[in-house]
Coordinates of N, CA and C in Angstrom, one line a residue:
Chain A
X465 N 80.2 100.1 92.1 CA 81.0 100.0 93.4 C 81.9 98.8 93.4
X466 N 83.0 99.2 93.5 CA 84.1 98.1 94.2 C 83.8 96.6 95.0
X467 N 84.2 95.7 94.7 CA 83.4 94.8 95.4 C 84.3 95.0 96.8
X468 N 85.7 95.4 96.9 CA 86.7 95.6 97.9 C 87.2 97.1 97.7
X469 N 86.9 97.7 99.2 CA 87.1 99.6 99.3 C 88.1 99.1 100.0
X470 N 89.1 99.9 100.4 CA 90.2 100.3 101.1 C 89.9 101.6 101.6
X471 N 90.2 101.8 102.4 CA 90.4 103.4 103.3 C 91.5 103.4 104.3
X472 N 92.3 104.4 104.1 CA 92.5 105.3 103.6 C 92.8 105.3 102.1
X473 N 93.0 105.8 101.1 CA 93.8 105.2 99.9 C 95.4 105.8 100.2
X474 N 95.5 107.1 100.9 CA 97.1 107.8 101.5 C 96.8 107.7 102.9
X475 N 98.1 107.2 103.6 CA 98.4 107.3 104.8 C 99.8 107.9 105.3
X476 N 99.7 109.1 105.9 CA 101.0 109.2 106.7 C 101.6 109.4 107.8
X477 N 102.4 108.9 108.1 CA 102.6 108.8 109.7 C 103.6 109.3 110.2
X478 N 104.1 109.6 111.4 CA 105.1 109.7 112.0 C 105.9 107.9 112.7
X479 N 107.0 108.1 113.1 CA 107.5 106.7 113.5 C 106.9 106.4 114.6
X480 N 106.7 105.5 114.7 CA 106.1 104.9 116.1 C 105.0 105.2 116.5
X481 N 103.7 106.1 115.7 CA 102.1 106.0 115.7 C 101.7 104.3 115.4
X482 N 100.7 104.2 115.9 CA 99.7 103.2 115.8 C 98.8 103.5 114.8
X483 N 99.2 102.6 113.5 CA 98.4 102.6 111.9 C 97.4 101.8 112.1
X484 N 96.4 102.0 111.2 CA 94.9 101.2 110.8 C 94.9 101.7 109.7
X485 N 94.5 100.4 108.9 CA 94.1 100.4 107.7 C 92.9 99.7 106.9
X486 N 91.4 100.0 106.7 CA 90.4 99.6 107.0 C 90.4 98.8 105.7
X487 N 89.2 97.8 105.5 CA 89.2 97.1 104.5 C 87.6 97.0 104.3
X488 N 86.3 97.4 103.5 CA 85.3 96.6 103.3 C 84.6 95.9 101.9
X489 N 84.2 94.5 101.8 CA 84.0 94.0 100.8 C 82.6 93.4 101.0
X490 N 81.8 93.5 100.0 CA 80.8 93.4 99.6 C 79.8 92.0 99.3
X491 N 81.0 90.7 98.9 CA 80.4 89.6 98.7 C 80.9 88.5 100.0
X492 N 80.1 87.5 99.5 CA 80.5 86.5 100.8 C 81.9 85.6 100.3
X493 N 82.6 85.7 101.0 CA 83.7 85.5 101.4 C 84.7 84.0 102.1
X494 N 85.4 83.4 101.4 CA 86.5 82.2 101.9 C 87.3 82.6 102.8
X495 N 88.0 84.0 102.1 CA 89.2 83.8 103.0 C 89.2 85.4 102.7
X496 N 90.2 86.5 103.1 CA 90.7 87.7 103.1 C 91.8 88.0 103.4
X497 N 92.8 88.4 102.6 CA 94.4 88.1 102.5 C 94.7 90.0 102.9
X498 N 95.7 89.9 103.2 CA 96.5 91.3 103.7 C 97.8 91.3 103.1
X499 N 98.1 91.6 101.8 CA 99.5 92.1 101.4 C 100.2 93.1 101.2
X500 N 101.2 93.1 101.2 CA 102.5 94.5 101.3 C 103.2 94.4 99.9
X501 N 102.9 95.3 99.1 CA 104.0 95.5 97.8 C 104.7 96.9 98.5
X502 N 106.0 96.9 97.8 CA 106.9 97.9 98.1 C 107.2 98.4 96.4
X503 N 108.1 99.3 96.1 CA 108.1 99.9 94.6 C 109.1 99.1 94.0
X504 N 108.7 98.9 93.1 CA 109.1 97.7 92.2 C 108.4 96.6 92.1
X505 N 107.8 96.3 92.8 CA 106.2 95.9 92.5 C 105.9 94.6 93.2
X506 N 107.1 94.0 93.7 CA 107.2 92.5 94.3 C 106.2 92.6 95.5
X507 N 105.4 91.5 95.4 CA 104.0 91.2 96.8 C 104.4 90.3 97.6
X508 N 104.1 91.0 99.1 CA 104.4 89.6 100.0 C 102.8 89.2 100.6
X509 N 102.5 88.5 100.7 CA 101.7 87.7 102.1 C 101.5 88.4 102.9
X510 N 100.9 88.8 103.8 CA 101.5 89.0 105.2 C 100.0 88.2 106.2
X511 N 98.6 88.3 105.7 CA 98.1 87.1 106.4 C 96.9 87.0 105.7
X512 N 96.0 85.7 105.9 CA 95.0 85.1 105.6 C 94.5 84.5 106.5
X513 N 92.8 85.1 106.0 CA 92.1 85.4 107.8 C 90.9 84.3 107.2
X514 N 89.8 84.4 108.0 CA 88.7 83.3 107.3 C 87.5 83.9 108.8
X515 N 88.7 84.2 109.8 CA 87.8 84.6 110.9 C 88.7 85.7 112.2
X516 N 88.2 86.0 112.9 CA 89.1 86.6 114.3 C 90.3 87.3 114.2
X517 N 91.2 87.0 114.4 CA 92.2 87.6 114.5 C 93.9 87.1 114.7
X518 N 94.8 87.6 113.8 CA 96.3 87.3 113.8 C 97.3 88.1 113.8
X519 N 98.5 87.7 114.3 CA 99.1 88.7 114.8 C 101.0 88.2 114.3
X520 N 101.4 89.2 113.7 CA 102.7 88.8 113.4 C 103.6 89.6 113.6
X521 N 104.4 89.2 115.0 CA 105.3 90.8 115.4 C 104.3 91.6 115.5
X522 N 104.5 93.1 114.8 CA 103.9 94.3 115.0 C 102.9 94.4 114.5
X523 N 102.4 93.4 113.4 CA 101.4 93.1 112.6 C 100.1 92.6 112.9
X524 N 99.0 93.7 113.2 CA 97.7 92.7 113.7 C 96.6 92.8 113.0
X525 N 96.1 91.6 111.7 CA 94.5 91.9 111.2 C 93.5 91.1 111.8
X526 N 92.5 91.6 112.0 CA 91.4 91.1 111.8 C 90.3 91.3 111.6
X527 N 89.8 90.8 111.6 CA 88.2 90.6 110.2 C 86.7 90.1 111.0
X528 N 85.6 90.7 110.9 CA 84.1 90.3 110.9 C 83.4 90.6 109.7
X529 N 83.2 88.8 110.1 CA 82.8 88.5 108.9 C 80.8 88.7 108.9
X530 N 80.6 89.1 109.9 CA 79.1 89.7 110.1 C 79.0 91.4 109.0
X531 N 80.4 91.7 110.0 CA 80.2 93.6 109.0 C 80.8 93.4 107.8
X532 N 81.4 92.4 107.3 CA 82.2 92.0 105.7 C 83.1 93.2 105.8
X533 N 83.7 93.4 107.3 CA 85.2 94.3 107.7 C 86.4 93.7 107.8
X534 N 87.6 94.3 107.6 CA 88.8 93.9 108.3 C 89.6 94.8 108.2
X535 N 90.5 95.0 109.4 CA 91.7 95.9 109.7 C 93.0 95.4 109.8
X536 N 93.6 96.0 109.5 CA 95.6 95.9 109.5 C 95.7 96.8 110.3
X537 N 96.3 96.4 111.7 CA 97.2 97.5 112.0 C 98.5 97.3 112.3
X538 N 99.2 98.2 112.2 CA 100.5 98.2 112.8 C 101.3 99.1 114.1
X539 N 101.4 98.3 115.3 CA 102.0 98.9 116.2 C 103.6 99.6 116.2
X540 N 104.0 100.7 116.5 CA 105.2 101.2 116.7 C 105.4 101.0 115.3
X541 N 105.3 101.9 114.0 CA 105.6 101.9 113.0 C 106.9 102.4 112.7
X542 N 107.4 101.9 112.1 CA 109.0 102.2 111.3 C 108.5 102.8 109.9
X543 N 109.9 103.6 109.5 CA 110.1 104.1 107.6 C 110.2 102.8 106.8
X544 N 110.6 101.7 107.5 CA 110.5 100.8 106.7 C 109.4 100.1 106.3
X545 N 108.2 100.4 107.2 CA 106.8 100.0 106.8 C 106.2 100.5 105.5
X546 N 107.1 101.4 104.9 CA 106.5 102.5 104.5 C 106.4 101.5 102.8
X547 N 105.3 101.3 102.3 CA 104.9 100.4 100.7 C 103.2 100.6 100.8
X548 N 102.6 100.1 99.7 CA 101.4 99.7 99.6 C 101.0 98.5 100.4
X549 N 99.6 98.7 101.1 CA 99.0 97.5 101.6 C 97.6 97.4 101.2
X550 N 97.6 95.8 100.5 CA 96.4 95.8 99.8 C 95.6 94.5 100.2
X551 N 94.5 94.7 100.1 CA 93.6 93.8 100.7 C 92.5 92.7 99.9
X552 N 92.3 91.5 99.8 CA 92.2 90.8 98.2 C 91.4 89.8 99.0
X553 N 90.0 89.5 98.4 CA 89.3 88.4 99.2 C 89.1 87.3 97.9
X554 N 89.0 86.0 98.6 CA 88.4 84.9 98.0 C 87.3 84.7 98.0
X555 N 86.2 84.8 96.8 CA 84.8 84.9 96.4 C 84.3 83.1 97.1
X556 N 85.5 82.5 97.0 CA 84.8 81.0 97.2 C 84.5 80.3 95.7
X557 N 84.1 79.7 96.0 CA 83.9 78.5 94.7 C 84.5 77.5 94.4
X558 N 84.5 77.4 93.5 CA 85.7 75.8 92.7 C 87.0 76.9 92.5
X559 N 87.0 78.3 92.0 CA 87.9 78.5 91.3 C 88.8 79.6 92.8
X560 N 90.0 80.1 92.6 CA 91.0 80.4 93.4 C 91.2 82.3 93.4
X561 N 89.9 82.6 92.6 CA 90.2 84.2 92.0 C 90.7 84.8 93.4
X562 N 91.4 85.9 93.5 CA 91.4 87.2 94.4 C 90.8 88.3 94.0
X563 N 90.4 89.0 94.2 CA 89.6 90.5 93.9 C 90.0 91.4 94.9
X564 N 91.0 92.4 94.4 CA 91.9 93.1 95.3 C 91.5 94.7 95.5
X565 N 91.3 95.1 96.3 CA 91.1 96.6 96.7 C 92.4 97.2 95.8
X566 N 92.1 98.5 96.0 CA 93.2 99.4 94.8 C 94.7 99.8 95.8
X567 N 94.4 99.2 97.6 CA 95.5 99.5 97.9 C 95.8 100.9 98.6
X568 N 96.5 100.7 100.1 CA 96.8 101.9 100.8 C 98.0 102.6 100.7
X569 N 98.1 103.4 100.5 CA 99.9 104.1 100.2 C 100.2 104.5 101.8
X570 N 100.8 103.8 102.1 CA 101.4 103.9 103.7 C 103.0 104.7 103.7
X571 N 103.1 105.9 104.2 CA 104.1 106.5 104.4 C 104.5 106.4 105.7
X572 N 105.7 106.4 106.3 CA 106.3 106.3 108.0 C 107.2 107.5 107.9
X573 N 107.3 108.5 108.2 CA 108.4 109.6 108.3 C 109.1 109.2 109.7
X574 N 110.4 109.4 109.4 CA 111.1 109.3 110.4 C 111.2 110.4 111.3
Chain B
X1342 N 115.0 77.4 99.9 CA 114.0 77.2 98.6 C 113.5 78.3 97.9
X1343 N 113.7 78.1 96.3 CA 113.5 79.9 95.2 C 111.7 79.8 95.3
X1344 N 111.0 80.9 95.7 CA 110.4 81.2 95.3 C 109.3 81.4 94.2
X1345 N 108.6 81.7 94.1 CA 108.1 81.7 92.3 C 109.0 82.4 91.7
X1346 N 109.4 82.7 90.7 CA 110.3 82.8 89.9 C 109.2 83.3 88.2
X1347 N 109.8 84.7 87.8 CA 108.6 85.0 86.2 C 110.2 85.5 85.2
X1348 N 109.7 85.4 84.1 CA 110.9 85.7 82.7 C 109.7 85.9 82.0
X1349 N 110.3 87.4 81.5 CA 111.1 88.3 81.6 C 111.0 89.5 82.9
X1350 N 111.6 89.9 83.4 CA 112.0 90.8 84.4 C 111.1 92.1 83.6
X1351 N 111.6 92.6 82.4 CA 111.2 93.9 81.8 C 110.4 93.6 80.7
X1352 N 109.8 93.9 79.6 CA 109.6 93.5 78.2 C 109.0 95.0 77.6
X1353 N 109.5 95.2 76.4 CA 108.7 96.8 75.8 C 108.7 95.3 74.0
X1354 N 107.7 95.9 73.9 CA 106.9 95.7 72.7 C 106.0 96.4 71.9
X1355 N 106.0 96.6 70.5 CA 104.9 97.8 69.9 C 103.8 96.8 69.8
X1356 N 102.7 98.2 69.5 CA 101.3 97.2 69.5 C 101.3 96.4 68.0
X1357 N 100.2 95.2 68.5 CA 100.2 94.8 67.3 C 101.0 93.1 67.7
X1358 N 102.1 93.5 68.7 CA 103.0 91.8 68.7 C 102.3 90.9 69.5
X1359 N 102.9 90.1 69.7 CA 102.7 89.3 70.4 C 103.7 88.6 71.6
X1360 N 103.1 88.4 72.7 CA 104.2 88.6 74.1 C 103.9 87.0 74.9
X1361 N 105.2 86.4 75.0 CA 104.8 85.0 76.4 C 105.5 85.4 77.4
X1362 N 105.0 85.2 78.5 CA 105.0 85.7 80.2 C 105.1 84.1 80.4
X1363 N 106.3 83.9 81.4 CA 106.9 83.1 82.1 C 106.7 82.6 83.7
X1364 N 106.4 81.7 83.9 CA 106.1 81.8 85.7 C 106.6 80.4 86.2
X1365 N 107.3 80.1 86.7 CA 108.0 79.1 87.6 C 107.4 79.0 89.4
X1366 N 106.2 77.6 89.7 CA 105.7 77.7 90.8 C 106.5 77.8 92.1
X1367 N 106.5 77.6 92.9 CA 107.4 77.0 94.3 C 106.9 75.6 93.8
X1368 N 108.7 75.0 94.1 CA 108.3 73.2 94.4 C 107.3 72.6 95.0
X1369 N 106.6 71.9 94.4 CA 105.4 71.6 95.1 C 104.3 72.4 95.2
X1370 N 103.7 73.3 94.3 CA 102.9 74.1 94.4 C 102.5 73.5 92.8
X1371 N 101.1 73.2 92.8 CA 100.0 73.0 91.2 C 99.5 74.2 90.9
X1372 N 99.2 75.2 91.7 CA 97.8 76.0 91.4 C 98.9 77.3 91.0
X1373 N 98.8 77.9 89.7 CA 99.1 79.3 89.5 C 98.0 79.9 88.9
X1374 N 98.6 81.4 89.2 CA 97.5 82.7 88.9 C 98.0 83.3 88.2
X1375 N 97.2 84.5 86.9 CA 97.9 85.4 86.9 C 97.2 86.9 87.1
X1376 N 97.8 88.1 87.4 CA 96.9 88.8 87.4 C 97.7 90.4 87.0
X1377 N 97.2 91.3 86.4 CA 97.2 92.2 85.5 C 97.3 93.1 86.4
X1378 N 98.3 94.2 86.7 CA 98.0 95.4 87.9 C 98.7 96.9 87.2
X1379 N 97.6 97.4 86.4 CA 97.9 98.5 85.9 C 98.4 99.6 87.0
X1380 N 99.1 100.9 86.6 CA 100.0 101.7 87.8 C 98.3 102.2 88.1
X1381 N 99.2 102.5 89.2 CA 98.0 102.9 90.6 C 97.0 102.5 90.9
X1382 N 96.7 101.1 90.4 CA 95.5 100.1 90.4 C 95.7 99.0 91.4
X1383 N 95.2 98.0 91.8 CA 95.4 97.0 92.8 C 95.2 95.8 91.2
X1384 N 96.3 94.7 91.8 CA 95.8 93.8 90.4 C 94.7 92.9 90.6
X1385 N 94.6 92.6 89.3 CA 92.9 92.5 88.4 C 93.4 90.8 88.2
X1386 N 92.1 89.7 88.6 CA 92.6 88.7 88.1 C 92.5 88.4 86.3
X1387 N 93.7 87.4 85.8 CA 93.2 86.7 85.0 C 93.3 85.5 84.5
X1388 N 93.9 84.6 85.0 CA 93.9 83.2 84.9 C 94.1 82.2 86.2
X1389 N 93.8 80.9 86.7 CA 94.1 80.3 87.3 C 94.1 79.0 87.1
X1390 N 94.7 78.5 87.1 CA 95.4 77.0 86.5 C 95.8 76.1 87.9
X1391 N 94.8 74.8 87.9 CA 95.4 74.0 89.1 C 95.6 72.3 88.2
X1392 N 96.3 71.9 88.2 CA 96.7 70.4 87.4 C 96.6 70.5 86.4
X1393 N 97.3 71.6 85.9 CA 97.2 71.8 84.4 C 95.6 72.2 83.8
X1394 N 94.7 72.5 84.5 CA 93.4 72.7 84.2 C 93.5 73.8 84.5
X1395 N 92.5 74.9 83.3 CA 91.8 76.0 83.8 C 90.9 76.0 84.7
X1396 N 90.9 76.9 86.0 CA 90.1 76.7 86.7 C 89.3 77.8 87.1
X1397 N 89.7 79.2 86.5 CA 89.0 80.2 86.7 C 89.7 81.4 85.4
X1398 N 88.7 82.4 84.9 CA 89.4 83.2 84.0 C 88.3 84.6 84.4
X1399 N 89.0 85.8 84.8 CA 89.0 86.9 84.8 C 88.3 87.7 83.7
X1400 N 87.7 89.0 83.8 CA 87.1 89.6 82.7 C 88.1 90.1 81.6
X1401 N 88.6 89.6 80.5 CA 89.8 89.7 79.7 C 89.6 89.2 78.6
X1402 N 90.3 90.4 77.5 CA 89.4 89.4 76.1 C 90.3 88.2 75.7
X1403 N 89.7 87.4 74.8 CA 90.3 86.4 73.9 C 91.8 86.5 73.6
X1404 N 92.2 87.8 73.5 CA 93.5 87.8 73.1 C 94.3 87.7 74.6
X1405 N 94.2 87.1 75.4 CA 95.0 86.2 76.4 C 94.7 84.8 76.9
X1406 N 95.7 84.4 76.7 CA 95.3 82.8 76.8 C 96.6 82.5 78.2
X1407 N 96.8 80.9 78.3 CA 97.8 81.4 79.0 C 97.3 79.2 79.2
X1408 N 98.4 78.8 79.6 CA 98.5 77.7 79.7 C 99.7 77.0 81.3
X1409 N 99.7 75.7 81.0 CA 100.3 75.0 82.8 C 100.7 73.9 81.7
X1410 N 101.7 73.8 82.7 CA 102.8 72.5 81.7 C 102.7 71.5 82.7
X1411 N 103.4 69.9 82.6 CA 103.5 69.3 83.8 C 103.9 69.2 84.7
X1412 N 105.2 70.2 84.6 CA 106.1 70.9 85.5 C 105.4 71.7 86.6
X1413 N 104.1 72.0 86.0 CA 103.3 73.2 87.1 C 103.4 74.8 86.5
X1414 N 104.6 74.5 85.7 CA 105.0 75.9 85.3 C 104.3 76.8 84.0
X1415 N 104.0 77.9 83.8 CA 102.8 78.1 83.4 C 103.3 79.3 82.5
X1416 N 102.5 79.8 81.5 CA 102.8 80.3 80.3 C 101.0 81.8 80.2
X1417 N 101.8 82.8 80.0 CA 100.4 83.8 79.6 C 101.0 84.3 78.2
X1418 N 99.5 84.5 77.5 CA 100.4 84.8 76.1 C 99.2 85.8 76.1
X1419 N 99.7 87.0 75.1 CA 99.1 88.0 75.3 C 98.8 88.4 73.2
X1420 N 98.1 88.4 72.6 CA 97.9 88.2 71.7 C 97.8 90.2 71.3
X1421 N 97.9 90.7 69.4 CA 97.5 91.9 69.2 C 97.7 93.1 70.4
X1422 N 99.1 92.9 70.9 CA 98.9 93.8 71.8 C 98.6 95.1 71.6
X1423 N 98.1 96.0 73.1 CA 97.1 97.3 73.0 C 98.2 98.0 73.9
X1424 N 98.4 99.3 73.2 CA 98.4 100.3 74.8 C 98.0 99.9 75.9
X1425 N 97.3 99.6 76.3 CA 96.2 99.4 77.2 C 96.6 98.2 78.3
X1426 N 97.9 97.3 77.6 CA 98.2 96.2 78.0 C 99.5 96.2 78.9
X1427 N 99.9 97.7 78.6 CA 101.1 97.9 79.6 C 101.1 98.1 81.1
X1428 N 102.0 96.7 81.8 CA 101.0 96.6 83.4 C 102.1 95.9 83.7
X1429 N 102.0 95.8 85.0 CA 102.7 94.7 85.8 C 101.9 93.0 85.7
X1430 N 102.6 92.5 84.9 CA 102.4 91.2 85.0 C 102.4 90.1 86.4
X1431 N 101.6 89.5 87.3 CA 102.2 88.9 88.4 C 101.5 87.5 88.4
X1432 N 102.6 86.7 88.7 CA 102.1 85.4 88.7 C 102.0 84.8 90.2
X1433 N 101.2 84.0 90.9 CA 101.4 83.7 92.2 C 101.4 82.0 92.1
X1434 N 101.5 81.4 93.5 CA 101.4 79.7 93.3 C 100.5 79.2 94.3
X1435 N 100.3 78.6 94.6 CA 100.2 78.2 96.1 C 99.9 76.6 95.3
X1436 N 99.5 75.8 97.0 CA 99.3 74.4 96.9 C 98.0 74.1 96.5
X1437 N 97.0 74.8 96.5 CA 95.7 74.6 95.9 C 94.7 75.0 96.9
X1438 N 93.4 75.3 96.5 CA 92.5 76.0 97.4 C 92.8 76.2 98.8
X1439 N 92.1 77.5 99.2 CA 92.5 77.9 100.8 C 93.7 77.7 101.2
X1440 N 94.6 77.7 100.7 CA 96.1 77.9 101.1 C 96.8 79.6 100.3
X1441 N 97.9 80.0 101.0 CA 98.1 81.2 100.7 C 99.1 80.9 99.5
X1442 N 99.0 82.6 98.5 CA 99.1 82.5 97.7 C 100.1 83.3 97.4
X1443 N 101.7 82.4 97.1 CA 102.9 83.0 96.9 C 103.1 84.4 95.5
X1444 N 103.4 85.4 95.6 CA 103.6 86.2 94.6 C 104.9 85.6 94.3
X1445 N 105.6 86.0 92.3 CA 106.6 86.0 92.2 C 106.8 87.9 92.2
X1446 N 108.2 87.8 91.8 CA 108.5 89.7 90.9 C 108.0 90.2 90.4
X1447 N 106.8 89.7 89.4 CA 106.2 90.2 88.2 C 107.1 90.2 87.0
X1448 N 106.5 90.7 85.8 CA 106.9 90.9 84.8 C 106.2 92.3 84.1
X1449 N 107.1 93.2 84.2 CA 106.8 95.0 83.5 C 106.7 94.5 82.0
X1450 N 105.5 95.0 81.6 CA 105.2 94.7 80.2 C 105.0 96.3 79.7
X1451 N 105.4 96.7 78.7 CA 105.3 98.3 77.9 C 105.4 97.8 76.6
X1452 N 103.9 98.6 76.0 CA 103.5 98.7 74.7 C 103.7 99.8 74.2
X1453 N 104.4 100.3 73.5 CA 104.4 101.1 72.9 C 103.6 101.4 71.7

């Protein structure tokens, strides 16, 4: 078993549905990051949680750290949403590893 | 201000050679990563380097090494390459523990 599941692994949507994208990982945990690759493979950020909840523009995760859960969603979705979102936690320790789920294929149809 | 920054953009190589992967931190960033993301996979760690020290290494055999200059700027070397080794190369930065962790472009590696 995966230390980090993702669900859905495909997502598709129409424009302007309300997206959730689930996240569950298995060990105890620093931090839990939410990134966006698009094709061609370049990764952004989009947030790093430790507890509760953040919100950026349309962008909202948050995470319990009791259920070792966290969700991305996105309000009023655009085609431009449309890339991989992947979910990558910090084990803790001295060292800086990520251990990243395999990633949600998010489609927005216009 | 440039971002992380990796050379080469593309690389095709037959098995058997030997390959160095390039990574330029953000200014002011010590700590780089690298990490291995085969297609349709989420990437896999395998190095992390903060003050020029190893500070963590991934399940990956011997034939990757990978080193930090004092520039910050950091070097993966990929030894006997495999099939197996053809991936997206990605290197990240950040300022050091619990701070977030800048992606560059990667680097597309193909073994032929």
């Amino acid at each position: 078993k995966n230390e980090v599941e993702q669900s859905p692994q495909n997502l598709t949507a129409q424009e302007g549905e309300f997206i959730t994208i689930n996240c569950s990982y298995s060990v105890g945990i620093s931090a839990l990051h939410w990134l966006q690759q698009h094709p061609g493979g370049g990764i952004v950020s989009l947030f790093m949680l430790s507890s509760g909840k953040k919100k950026h523009g349309r962008l909202i995760a948050t995470i319990n750290i009791q259920e070792k859960h966290s969700s991305l969603h996105i309000t009023a979705s655009h085609p431009r949403d449309s890339a991989v979102y992947i979910c990558a936690v910090n084990s803790g320790g001295s060292n800086y590893k990520l251990t990243f789920g395999k990633g949600t294929l998010l489609t927005v149809n216009p | 201000d440039a971002g992380v920054t990796q050379s080469p953009t593309h690389l095709i190589k037959t098995r058997g050679q030997h390959v160095t992967l390039r990574c330029s931190p953000i200014s002011g960033h010590k700590s780089v990563s690298w990490y291995q993301q085969v297609l349709g996979q989420g990437p896999q760690f395998i190095f992390q380097y903060y003050e020029k020290e190893e500070r963590g290494r991934g399940n990956f055999p011997d034939r990757f090494s990978a080193r930090q200059f004092p520039n910050y700027s950091s070097e993966l070397n990929v030894n006997a390459l495999l099939l197996g080794d053809s991936a997206l190369y990605l290197c990240a930065s950040s300022l050091g523990r619990g701070f977030t962790q800048y992606f560059g472009p990667g680097t597309r590696l193909l073994v032929l």
